[in-house]
Amino acid sequence: MERSETLGLMIQLKLAGMRAAFDEVLANGIKRQHPVQQIIGDLLRAEIAEKQARSIKYQITVSKLPWAKELADFDFNNTPVNETLVRDLSAGDFLAQQRNAVLVGGTGTGKTHLAVAITRSCIRAGARARFYTVIDLVNRIEAETRTGRPGRIADRLTRLDLVVLDELGYLPFAQSGGQLLFHLISRLYERTSIIVTTNLIFAEWPSVFSDAKMTTALLDRLTHHCDIIETGNESWRLKHRS
């Protein structure tokens, strides 16, 4: 079979990874006198690697992460951030136990950076995730309730491995929005892991939800299986800009 015919069949079978690696694998196999089985195995591994890379790219796109931040870009020196805990979370093992994480600290201390970096690492390990700012998510669940289709967002999110709720406490929302957010987090409880970033200590959360009892119930669910990461109050951005 001619090379062009072989590549044409790979196109028909949508074997993009195998097609891209064909010349290199074949040339290397002939040069090193690899058996046919090894050459076929190398081509199959190239196809698997390409499909995995394409899947990761797709999952990162649909996660709606705002930036391409990595842990390598974060300077842990002179911060209160527990680097060991952050790196453990980035391995993604906490997702299997549906554990949560709350990153709490002042503005500019790297909470969102760390949340995004952890999420990207989890996606590369095979997880499915979705990022929201809290106010955007509240607006979305209020809108679906007004249109008579409540629960659709919750249904989708319970099928994911991880949901990031960014900037809790930065912008106010109505008590009705707080109630809807409470019900959503209750749906996710012990089904989907949640990462929350906030500038508020837990004692200040009732100011967001306008209902102390509901806030207590929400915190009970959220922190039942939870790691707390404190980022401090010194702005990481201002420190590195100077």
C-alpha atoms as a PDB file:
ATOM      1  CA  MET A   1       0.000   0.000   0.000  1.00  0.00           C
ATOM      2  CA  GLU A   2       1.325   3.429  -0.988  1.00  0.00           C
ATOM      3  CA  ARG A   3       1.990   6.068   1.684  1.00  0.00           C
ATOM      4  CA  SER A   4      -0.657   8.396   0.232  1.00  0.00           C
ATOM      5  CA  GLU A   5      -3.279   5.646   0.345  1.00  0.00           C
ATOM      6  CA  THR A   6      -2.389   4.794   3.954  1.00  0.00           C
ATOM      7  CA  LEU A   7      -2.658   8.438   5.014  1.00  0.00           C
ATOM      8  CA  GLY A   8      -5.908   8.778   3.101  1.00  0.00           C
ATOM      9  CA  LEU A   9      -7.420   5.855   5.016  1.00  0.00           C
ATOM     10  CA  MET A  10      -6.264   7.430   8.291  1.00  0.00           C
ATOM     11  CA  ILE A  11      -8.081  10.624   7.301  1.00  0.00           C
ATOM     12  CA  GLN A  12     -11.260   8.645   6.572  1.00  0.00           C
ATOM     13  CA  LEU A  13     -10.978   6.918   9.971  1.00  0.00           C
ATOM     14  CA  LYS A  14     -10.213  10.276  11.663  1.00  0.00           C
ATOM     15  CA  LEU A  15      -6.885   9.010  13.019  1.00  0.00           C
ATOM     16  CA  ALA A  16      -5.278  12.433  13.158  1.00  0.00           C
ATOM     17  CA  GLY A  17      -2.664  11.528  15.764  1.00  0.00           C
ATOM     18  CA  MET A  18      -1.580   8.421  13.914  1.00  0.00           C
ATOM     19  CA  ARG A  19      -1.425  10.338  10.622  1.00  0.00           C
ATOM     20  CA  ALA A  20       0.699  13.127  12.122  1.00  0.00           C
ATOM     21  CA  ALA A  21       3.155  10.641  13.621  1.00  0.00           C
ATOM     22  CA  PHE A  22       3.211   8.191  10.701  1.00  0.00           C
ATOM     23  CA  ASP A  23       6.388   9.307   8.903  1.00  0.00           C
ATOM     24  CA  GLU A  24       8.441   9.737  12.067  1.00  0.00           C
ATOM     25  CA  VAL A  25       7.330   6.464  13.645  1.00  0.00           C
ATOM     26  CA  LEU A  26       7.856   4.508  10.428  1.00  0.00           C
ATOM     27  CA  ALA A  27      11.285   6.032   9.755  1.00  0.00           C
ATOM     28  CA  ASN A  28      12.403   5.432  13.333  1.00  0.00           C
ATOM     29  CA  GLY A  29      11.066   1.885  13.276  1.00  0.00           C
ATOM     30  CA  ILE A  30      12.919   1.022  10.055  1.00  0.00           C
ATOM     31  CA  LYS A  31      16.125   2.674  11.259  1.00  0.00           C
ATOM     32  CA  ARG A  32      16.090   0.798  14.560  1.00  0.00           C
ATOM     33  CA  GLN A  33      14.687  -2.402  13.018  1.00  0.00           C
ATOM     34  CA  HIS A  34      11.666  -2.448  15.294  1.00  0.00           C
ATOM     35  CA  PRO A  35       9.241  -5.351  14.867  1.00  0.00           C
ATOM     36  CA  VAL A  36       5.935  -4.578  13.159  1.00  0.00           C
ATOM     37  CA  GLN A  37       4.049  -4.940  16.446  1.00  0.00           C
ATOM     38  CA  GLN A  38       6.135  -2.183  18.058  1.00  0.00           C
ATOM     39  CA  ILE A  39       5.610   0.170  15.128  1.00  0.00           C
ATOM     40  CA  ILE A  40       1.859  -0.403  15.293  1.00  0.00           C
ATOM     41  CA  GLY A  41       1.975   0.134  19.052  1.00  0.00           C
ATOM     42  CA  ASP A  42       3.839   3.436  18.626  1.00  0.00           C
ATOM     43  CA  LEU A  43       1.238   4.619  16.117  1.00  0.00           C
ATOM     44  CA  LEU A  44      -1.611   3.666  18.458  1.00  0.00           C
ATOM     45  CA  ARG A  45       0.043   5.501  21.361  1.00  0.00           C
ATOM     46  CA  ALA A  46       0.401   8.588  19.158  1.00  0.00           C
ATOM     47  CA  GLU A  47      -3.316   8.416  18.371  1.00  0.00           C
ATOM     48  CA  ILE A  48      -4.250   8.091  22.048  1.00  0.00           C
ATOM     49  CA  ALA A  49      -1.994  11.025  22.990  1.00  0.00           C
ATOM     50  CA  GLU A  50      -3.566  13.222  20.292  1.00  0.00           C
ATOM     51  CA  LYS A  51      -7.108  12.364  21.405  1.00  0.00           C
ATOM     52  CA  GLN A  52      -6.235  13.098  25.036  1.00  0.00           C
ATOM     53  CA  ALA A  53      -4.691  16.459  24.093  1.00  0.00           C
ATOM     54  CA  ARG A  54      -7.753  17.357  22.032  1.00  0.00           C
ATOM     55  CA  SER A  55     -10.081  16.366  24.888  1.00  0.00           C
ATOM     56  CA  ILE A  56      -8.122  18.476  27.396  1.00  0.00           C
ATOM     57  CA  LYS A  57      -8.209  21.474  25.054  1.00  0.00           C
ATOM     58  CA  TYR A  58     -11.974  21.088  24.669  1.00  0.00           C
ATOM     59  CA  GLN A  59     -12.597  20.707  28.402  1.00  0.00           C
ATOM     60  CA  ILE A  60     -10.493  23.795  29.182  1.00  0.00           C
ATOM     61  CA  THR A  61     -12.508  25.752  26.602  1.00  0.00           C
ATOM     62  CA  VAL A  62     -15.928  24.709  27.947  1.00  0.00           C
ATOM     63  CA  SER A  63     -14.823  25.307  31.552  1.00  0.00           C
ATOM     64  CA  LYS A  64     -14.833  29.064  30.780  1.00  0.00           C
ATOM     65  CA  LEU A  65     -11.721  29.706  32.847  1.00  0.00           C
ATOM     66  CA  PRO A  66     -10.858  33.406  32.519  1.00  0.00           C
ATOM     67  CA  TRP A  67      -7.074  33.052  32.147  1.00  0.00           C
ATOM     68  CA  ALA A  68      -4.392  30.474  31.470  1.00  0.00           C
ATOM     69  CA  LYS A  69      -2.832  30.668  34.940  1.00  0.00           C
ATOM     70  CA  GLU A  70      -0.564  27.916  36.261  1.00  0.00           C
ATOM     71  CA  LEU A  71       0.965  27.157  39.658  1.00  0.00           C
ATOM     72  CA  ALA A  72       4.394  27.754  38.131  1.00  0.00           C
ATOM     73  CA  ASP A  73       3.371  31.408  37.660  1.00  0.00           C
ATOM     74  CA  PHE A  74       2.551  31.882  41.368  1.00  0.00           C
ATOM     75  CA  ASP A  75       5.238  32.973  43.823  1.00  0.00           C
ATOM     76  CA  PHE A  76       4.558  31.227  47.134  1.00  0.00           C
ATOM     77  CA  ASN A  77       7.467  33.007  48.849  1.00  0.00           C
ATOM     78  CA  ASN A  78       6.507  35.451  51.597  1.00  0.00           C
ATOM     79  CA  THR A  79       2.820  34.482  51.458  1.00  0.00           C
ATOM     80  CA  PRO A  80       0.721  32.583  54.011  1.00  0.00           C
ATOM     81  CA  VAL A  81      -0.479  30.195  51.278  1.00  0.00           C
ATOM     82  CA  ASN A  82      -0.034  26.526  52.151  1.00  0.00           C
ATOM     83  CA  GLU A  83       1.923  25.435  49.072  1.00  0.00           C
ATOM     84  CA  THR A  84       1.795  21.736  49.975  1.00  0.00           C
ATOM     85  CA  LEU A  85      -1.994  21.825  50.242  1.00  0.00           C
ATOM     86  CA  VAL A  86      -2.348  23.726  46.959  1.00  0.00           C
ATOM     87  CA  ARG A  87      -0.158  21.227  45.121  1.00  0.00           C
ATOM     88  CA  ASP A  88      -2.088  18.326  46.663  1.00  0.00           C
ATOM     89  CA  LEU A  89      -5.342  19.856  45.390  1.00  0.00           C
ATOM     90  CA  SER A  90      -3.843  20.341  41.932  1.00  0.00           C
ATOM     91  CA  ALA A  91      -3.327  16.572  41.706  1.00  0.00           C
ATOM     92  CA  GLY A  92      -7.134  16.277  41.684  1.00  0.00           C
ATOM     93  CA  ASP A  93      -7.491  13.481  44.239  1.00  0.00           C
ATOM     94  CA  PHE A  94      -9.961  15.570  46.279  1.00  0.00           C
ATOM     95  CA  LEU A  95     -12.522  15.257  43.484  1.00  0.00           C
ATOM     96  CA  ALA A  96     -13.028  11.547  44.096  1.00  0.00           C
ATOM     97  CA  GLN A  97     -14.249  12.324  47.640  1.00  0.00           C
ATOM     98  CA  GLN A  98     -16.307  15.336  46.461  1.00  0.00           C
ATOM     99  CA  ARG A  99     -14.256  17.545  48.794  1.00  0.00           C
ATOM    100  CA  ASN A 100     -14.402  21.328  48.530  1.00  0.00           C
ATOM    101  CA  ALA A 101     -11.904  24.162  48.935  1.00  0.00           C
ATOM    102  CA  VAL A 102     -12.329  27.765  50.039  1.00  0.00           C
ATOM    103  CA  LEU A 103      -9.659  30.348  49.218  1.00  0.00           C
ATOM    104  CA  VAL A 104     -10.035  33.381  51.480  1.00  0.00           C
ATOM    105  CA  GLY A 105      -7.996  36.583  51.466  1.00  0.00           C
ATOM    106  CA  GLY A 106      -7.806  40.203  50.437  1.00  0.00           C
ATOM    107  CA  THR A 107      -8.088  41.637  46.941  1.00  0.00           C
ATOM    108  CA  GLY A 108      -5.130  40.849  44.701  1.00  0.00           C
ATOM    109  CA  THR A 109      -3.722  38.056  46.873  1.00  0.00           C
ATOM    110  CA  GLY A 110      -3.930  35.365  44.171  1.00  0.00           C
ATOM    111  CA  LYS A 111      -7.138  33.545  45.085  1.00  0.00           C
ATOM    112  CA  THR A 112      -8.485  33.375  41.526  1.00  0.00           C
ATOM    113  CA  HIS A 113      -5.022  32.612  40.136  1.00  0.00           C
ATOM    114  CA  LEU A 114      -4.735  29.584  42.429  1.00  0.00           C
ATOM    115  CA  ALA A 115      -8.314  28.447  41.745  1.00  0.00           C
ATOM    116  CA  VAL A 116      -7.739  28.607  37.991  1.00  0.00           C
ATOM    117  CA  ALA A 117      -4.368  26.846  38.222  1.00  0.00           C
ATOM    118  CA  ILE A 118      -5.806  24.037  40.360  1.00  0.00           C
ATOM    119  CA  THR A 119      -8.724  23.640  37.947  1.00  0.00           C
ATOM    120  CA  ARG A 120      -6.503  23.518  34.855  1.00  0.00           C
ATOM    121  CA  SER A 121      -4.373  20.847  36.505  1.00  0.00           C
ATOM    122  CA  CYS A 122      -7.470  18.814  37.388  1.00  0.00           C
ATOM    123  CA  ILE A 123      -8.747  19.080  33.812  1.00  0.00           C
ATOM    124  CA  ARG A 124      -5.425  17.805  32.489  1.00  0.00           C
ATOM    125  CA  ALA A 125      -5.897  14.807  34.809  1.00  0.00           C
ATOM    126  CA  GLY A 126      -9.282  14.087  33.197  1.00  0.00           C
ATOM    127  CA  ALA A 127     -11.764  16.167  35.222  1.00  0.00           C
ATOM    128  CA  ARG A 128     -14.671  18.197  33.859  1.00  0.00           C
ATOM    129  CA  ALA A 129     -15.100  21.652  35.370  1.00  0.00           C
ATOM    130  CA  ARG A 130     -16.950  24.973  35.065  1.00  0.00           C
ATOM    131  CA  PHE A 131     -15.920  28.433  36.269  1.00  0.00           C
ATOM    132  CA  TYR A 132     -18.363  31.200  37.282  1.00  0.00           C
ATOM    133  CA  THR A 133     -18.143  34.455  39.110  1.00  0.00           C
ATOM    134  CA  VAL A 134     -20.736  34.196  41.863  1.00  0.00           C
ATOM    135  CA  ILE A 135     -22.732  37.181  40.633  1.00  0.00           C
ATOM    136  CA  ASP A 136     -22.855  35.761  37.085  1.00  0.00           C
ATOM    137  CA  LEU A 137     -24.069  32.390  38.355  1.00  0.00           C
ATOM    138  CA  VAL A 138     -26.734  34.018  40.547  1.00  0.00           C
ATOM    139  CA  ASN A 139     -27.932  36.065  37.572  1.00  0.00           C
ATOM    140  CA  ARG A 140     -28.134  32.909  35.448  1.00  0.00           C
ATOM    141  CA  ILE A 141     -30.119  30.860  37.965  1.00  0.00           C
ATOM    142  CA  GLU A 142     -32.447  33.825  38.599  1.00  0.00           C
ATOM    143  CA  ALA A 143     -33.026  34.120  34.840  1.00  0.00           C
ATOM    144  CA  GLU A 144     -33.846  30.423  34.396  1.00  0.00           C
ATOM    145  CA  THR A 145     -36.252  30.636  37.339  1.00  0.00           C
ATOM    146  CA  ARG A 146     -38.034  33.632  35.795  1.00  0.00           C
ATOM    147  CA  THR A 147     -38.446  31.780  32.505  1.00  0.00           C
ATOM    148  CA  GLY A 148     -40.021  28.807  34.264  1.00  0.00           C
ATOM    149  CA  ARG A 149     -37.095  26.439  33.786  1.00  0.00           C
ATOM    150  CA  PRO A 150     -35.535  26.194  37.251  1.00  0.00           C
ATOM    151  CA  GLY A 151     -32.939  23.544  38.000  1.00  0.00           C
ATOM    152  CA  ARG A 152     -31.405  23.155  34.557  1.00  0.00           C
ATOM    153  CA  ILE A 153     -28.074  24.699  35.538  1.00  0.00           C
ATOM    154  CA  ALA A 154     -27.967  22.553  38.676  1.00  0.00           C
ATOM    155  CA  ASP A 155     -28.667  19.448  36.589  1.00  0.00           C
ATOM    156  CA  ARG A 156     -25.716  20.243  34.329  1.00  0.00           C
ATOM    157  CA  LEU A 157     -23.349  21.078  37.172  1.00  0.00           C
ATOM    158  CA  THR A 158     -24.088  17.889  39.108  1.00  0.00           C
ATOM    159  CA  ARG A 159     -22.684  15.975  36.131  1.00  0.00           C
ATOM    160  CA  LEU A 160     -19.334  17.758  36.446  1.00  0.00           C
ATOM    161  CA  ASP A 161     -16.408  17.002  38.735  1.00  0.00           C
ATOM    162  CA  LEU A 162     -15.663  20.564  39.829  1.00  0.00           C
ATOM    163  CA  VAL A 163     -17.377  23.966  39.953  1.00  0.00           C
ATOM    164  CA  VAL A 164     -15.470  27.177  40.729  1.00  0.00           C
ATOM    165  CA  LEU A 165     -17.420  30.022  42.365  1.00  0.00           C
ATOM    166  CA  ASP A 166     -15.254  33.121  42.153  1.00  0.00           C
ATOM    167  CA  GLU A 167     -15.508  36.423  44.048  1.00  0.00           C
ATOM    168  CA  LEU A 168     -18.106  35.609  46.698  1.00  0.00           C
ATOM    169  CA  GLY A 169     -18.755  38.829  48.599  1.00  0.00           C
ATOM    170  CA  TYR A 170     -17.401  41.299  46.049  1.00  0.00           C
ATOM    171  CA  LEU A 171     -20.799  42.318  44.689  1.00  0.00           C
ATOM    172  CA  PRO A 172     -24.154  42.139  46.493  1.00  0.00           C
ATOM    173  CA  PHE A 173     -27.190  40.263  45.224  1.00  0.00           C
ATOM    174  CA  ALA A 174     -30.802  40.038  46.340  1.00  0.00           C
ATOM    175  CA  GLN A 175     -31.911  37.684  49.104  1.00  0.00           C
ATOM    176  CA  SER A 176     -33.792  35.664  46.490  1.00  0.00           C
ATOM    177  CA  GLY A 177     -30.502  35.163  44.640  1.00  0.00           C
ATOM    178  CA  GLY A 178     -28.859  34.010  47.846  1.00  0.00           C
ATOM    179  CA  GLN A 179     -31.616  31.454  48.354  1.00  0.00           C
ATOM    180  CA  LEU A 180     -31.184  30.128  44.835  1.00  0.00           C
ATOM    181  CA  LEU A 181     -27.414  29.869  45.319  1.00  0.00           C
ATOM    182  CA  PHE A 182     -27.993  28.013  48.587  1.00  0.00           C
ATOM    183  CA  HIS A 183     -30.248  25.489  46.835  1.00  0.00           C
ATOM    184  CA  LEU A 184     -27.678  25.033  44.058  1.00  0.00           C
ATOM    185  CA  ILE A 185     -24.844  24.346  46.513  1.00  0.00           C
ATOM    186  CA  SER A 186     -27.157  21.926  48.344  1.00  0.00           C
ATOM    187  CA  ARG A 187     -27.677  20.060  45.051  1.00  0.00           C
ATOM    188  CA  LEU A 188     -23.931  19.859  44.496  1.00  0.00           C
ATOM    189  CA  TYR A 189     -23.246  18.646  48.053  1.00  0.00           C
ATOM    190  CA  GLU A 190     -21.353  15.328  47.969  1.00  0.00           C
ATOM    191  CA  ARG A 191     -21.866  15.121  44.186  1.00  0.00           C
ATOM    192  CA  THR A 192     -19.601  17.792  42.702  1.00  0.00           C
ATOM    193  CA  SER A 193     -16.582  19.455  44.292  1.00  0.00           C
ATOM    194  CA  ILE A 194     -16.664  23.237  44.716  1.00  0.00           C
ATOM    195  CA  ILE A 195     -13.869  25.781  44.919  1.00  0.00           C
ATOM    196  CA  VAL A 196     -14.930  29.159  46.342  1.00  0.00           C
ATOM    197  CA  THR A 197     -12.826  32.312  46.354  1.00  0.00           C
ATOM    198  CA  THR A 198     -13.854  35.088  48.726  1.00  0.00           C
ATOM    199  CA  ASN A 199     -12.600  38.165  50.527  1.00  0.00           C
ATOM    200  CA  LEU A 200     -14.888  37.458  53.483  1.00  0.00           C
ATOM    201  CA  ILE A 201     -14.234  35.358  56.570  1.00  0.00           C
ATOM    202  CA  PHE A 202     -17.021  32.888  57.322  1.00  0.00           C
ATOM    203  CA  ALA A 203     -18.492  35.127  60.057  1.00  0.00           C
ATOM    204  CA  GLU A 204     -19.162  37.762  57.371  1.00  0.00           C
ATOM    205  CA  TRP A 205     -21.035  35.474  54.967  1.00  0.00           C
ATOM    206  CA  PRO A 206     -24.496  36.291  56.431  1.00  0.00           C
ATOM    207  CA  SER A 207     -23.999  39.810  55.043  1.00  0.00           C
ATOM    208  CA  VAL A 208     -24.043  38.276  51.551  1.00  0.00           C
ATOM    209  CA  PHE A 209     -26.963  35.881  51.975  1.00  0.00           C
ATOM    210  CA  SER A 210     -29.059  38.113  54.293  1.00  0.00           C
ATOM    211  CA  ASP A 211     -30.183  35.083  56.272  1.00  0.00           C
ATOM    212  CA  ALA A 212     -28.077  33.822  59.174  1.00  0.00           C
ATOM    213  CA  LYS A 213     -29.778  30.420  59.439  1.00  0.00           C
ATOM    214  CA  MET A 214     -29.484  29.736  55.727  1.00  0.00           C
ATOM    215  CA  THR A 215     -25.839  30.819  55.765  1.00  0.00           C
ATOM    216  CA  THR A 216     -25.127  28.440  58.644  1.00  0.00           C
ATOM    217  CA  ALA A 217     -26.746  25.590  56.715  1.00  0.00           C
ATOM    218  CA  LEU A 218     -24.789  26.492  53.577  1.00  0.00           C
ATOM    219  CA  LEU A 219     -21.478  26.595  55.458  1.00  0.00           C
ATOM    220  CA  ASP A 220     -22.317  23.269  57.078  1.00  0.00           C
ATOM    221  CA  ARG A 221     -22.602  21.658  53.643  1.00  0.00           C
ATOM    222  CA  LEU A 222     -19.719  23.497  52.027  1.00  0.00           C
ATOM    223  CA  THR A 223     -17.199  22.936  54.821  1.00  0.00           C
ATOM    224  CA  HIS A 224     -18.217  19.372  55.740  1.00  0.00           C
ATOM    225  CA  HIS A 225     -15.407  18.030  53.555  1.00  0.00           C
ATOM    226  CA  CYS A 226     -13.311  21.110  52.889  1.00  0.00           C
ATOM    227  CA  ASP A 227      -9.803  22.547  52.778  1.00  0.00           C
ATOM    228  CA  ILE A 228      -9.270  26.205  53.665  1.00  0.00           C
ATOM    229  CA  ILE A 229      -6.506  28.164  51.931  1.00  0.00           C
ATOM    230  CA  GLU A 230      -5.674  31.579  53.361  1.00  0.00           C
ATOM    231  CA  THR A 231      -3.959  33.972  50.958  1.00  0.00           C
ATOM    232  CA  GLY A 232      -3.531  36.870  53.386  1.00  0.00           C
ATOM    233  CA  ASN A 233      -4.249  40.547  52.765  1.00  0.00           C
ATOM    234  CA  GLU A 234      -1.094  41.814  51.029  1.00  0.00           C
ATOM    235  CA  SER A 235      -1.816  42.275  47.342  1.00  0.00           C
ATOM    236  CA  TRP A 236       0.305  39.864  45.294  1.00  0.00           C
ATOM    237  CA  ARG A 237      -0.234  41.955  42.166  1.00  0.00           C
ATOM    238  CA  LEU A 238       0.873  45.223  43.763  1.00  0.00           C
ATOM    239  CA  LYS A 239       3.871  43.595  45.411  1.00  0.00           C
ATOM    240  CA  HIS A 240       5.136  42.146  42.130  1.00  0.00           C
ATOM    241  CA  ARG A 241       4.311  45.283  40.162  1.00  0.00           C
ATOM    242  CA  SER A 242       6.561  47.274  42.465  1.00  0.00           C
END
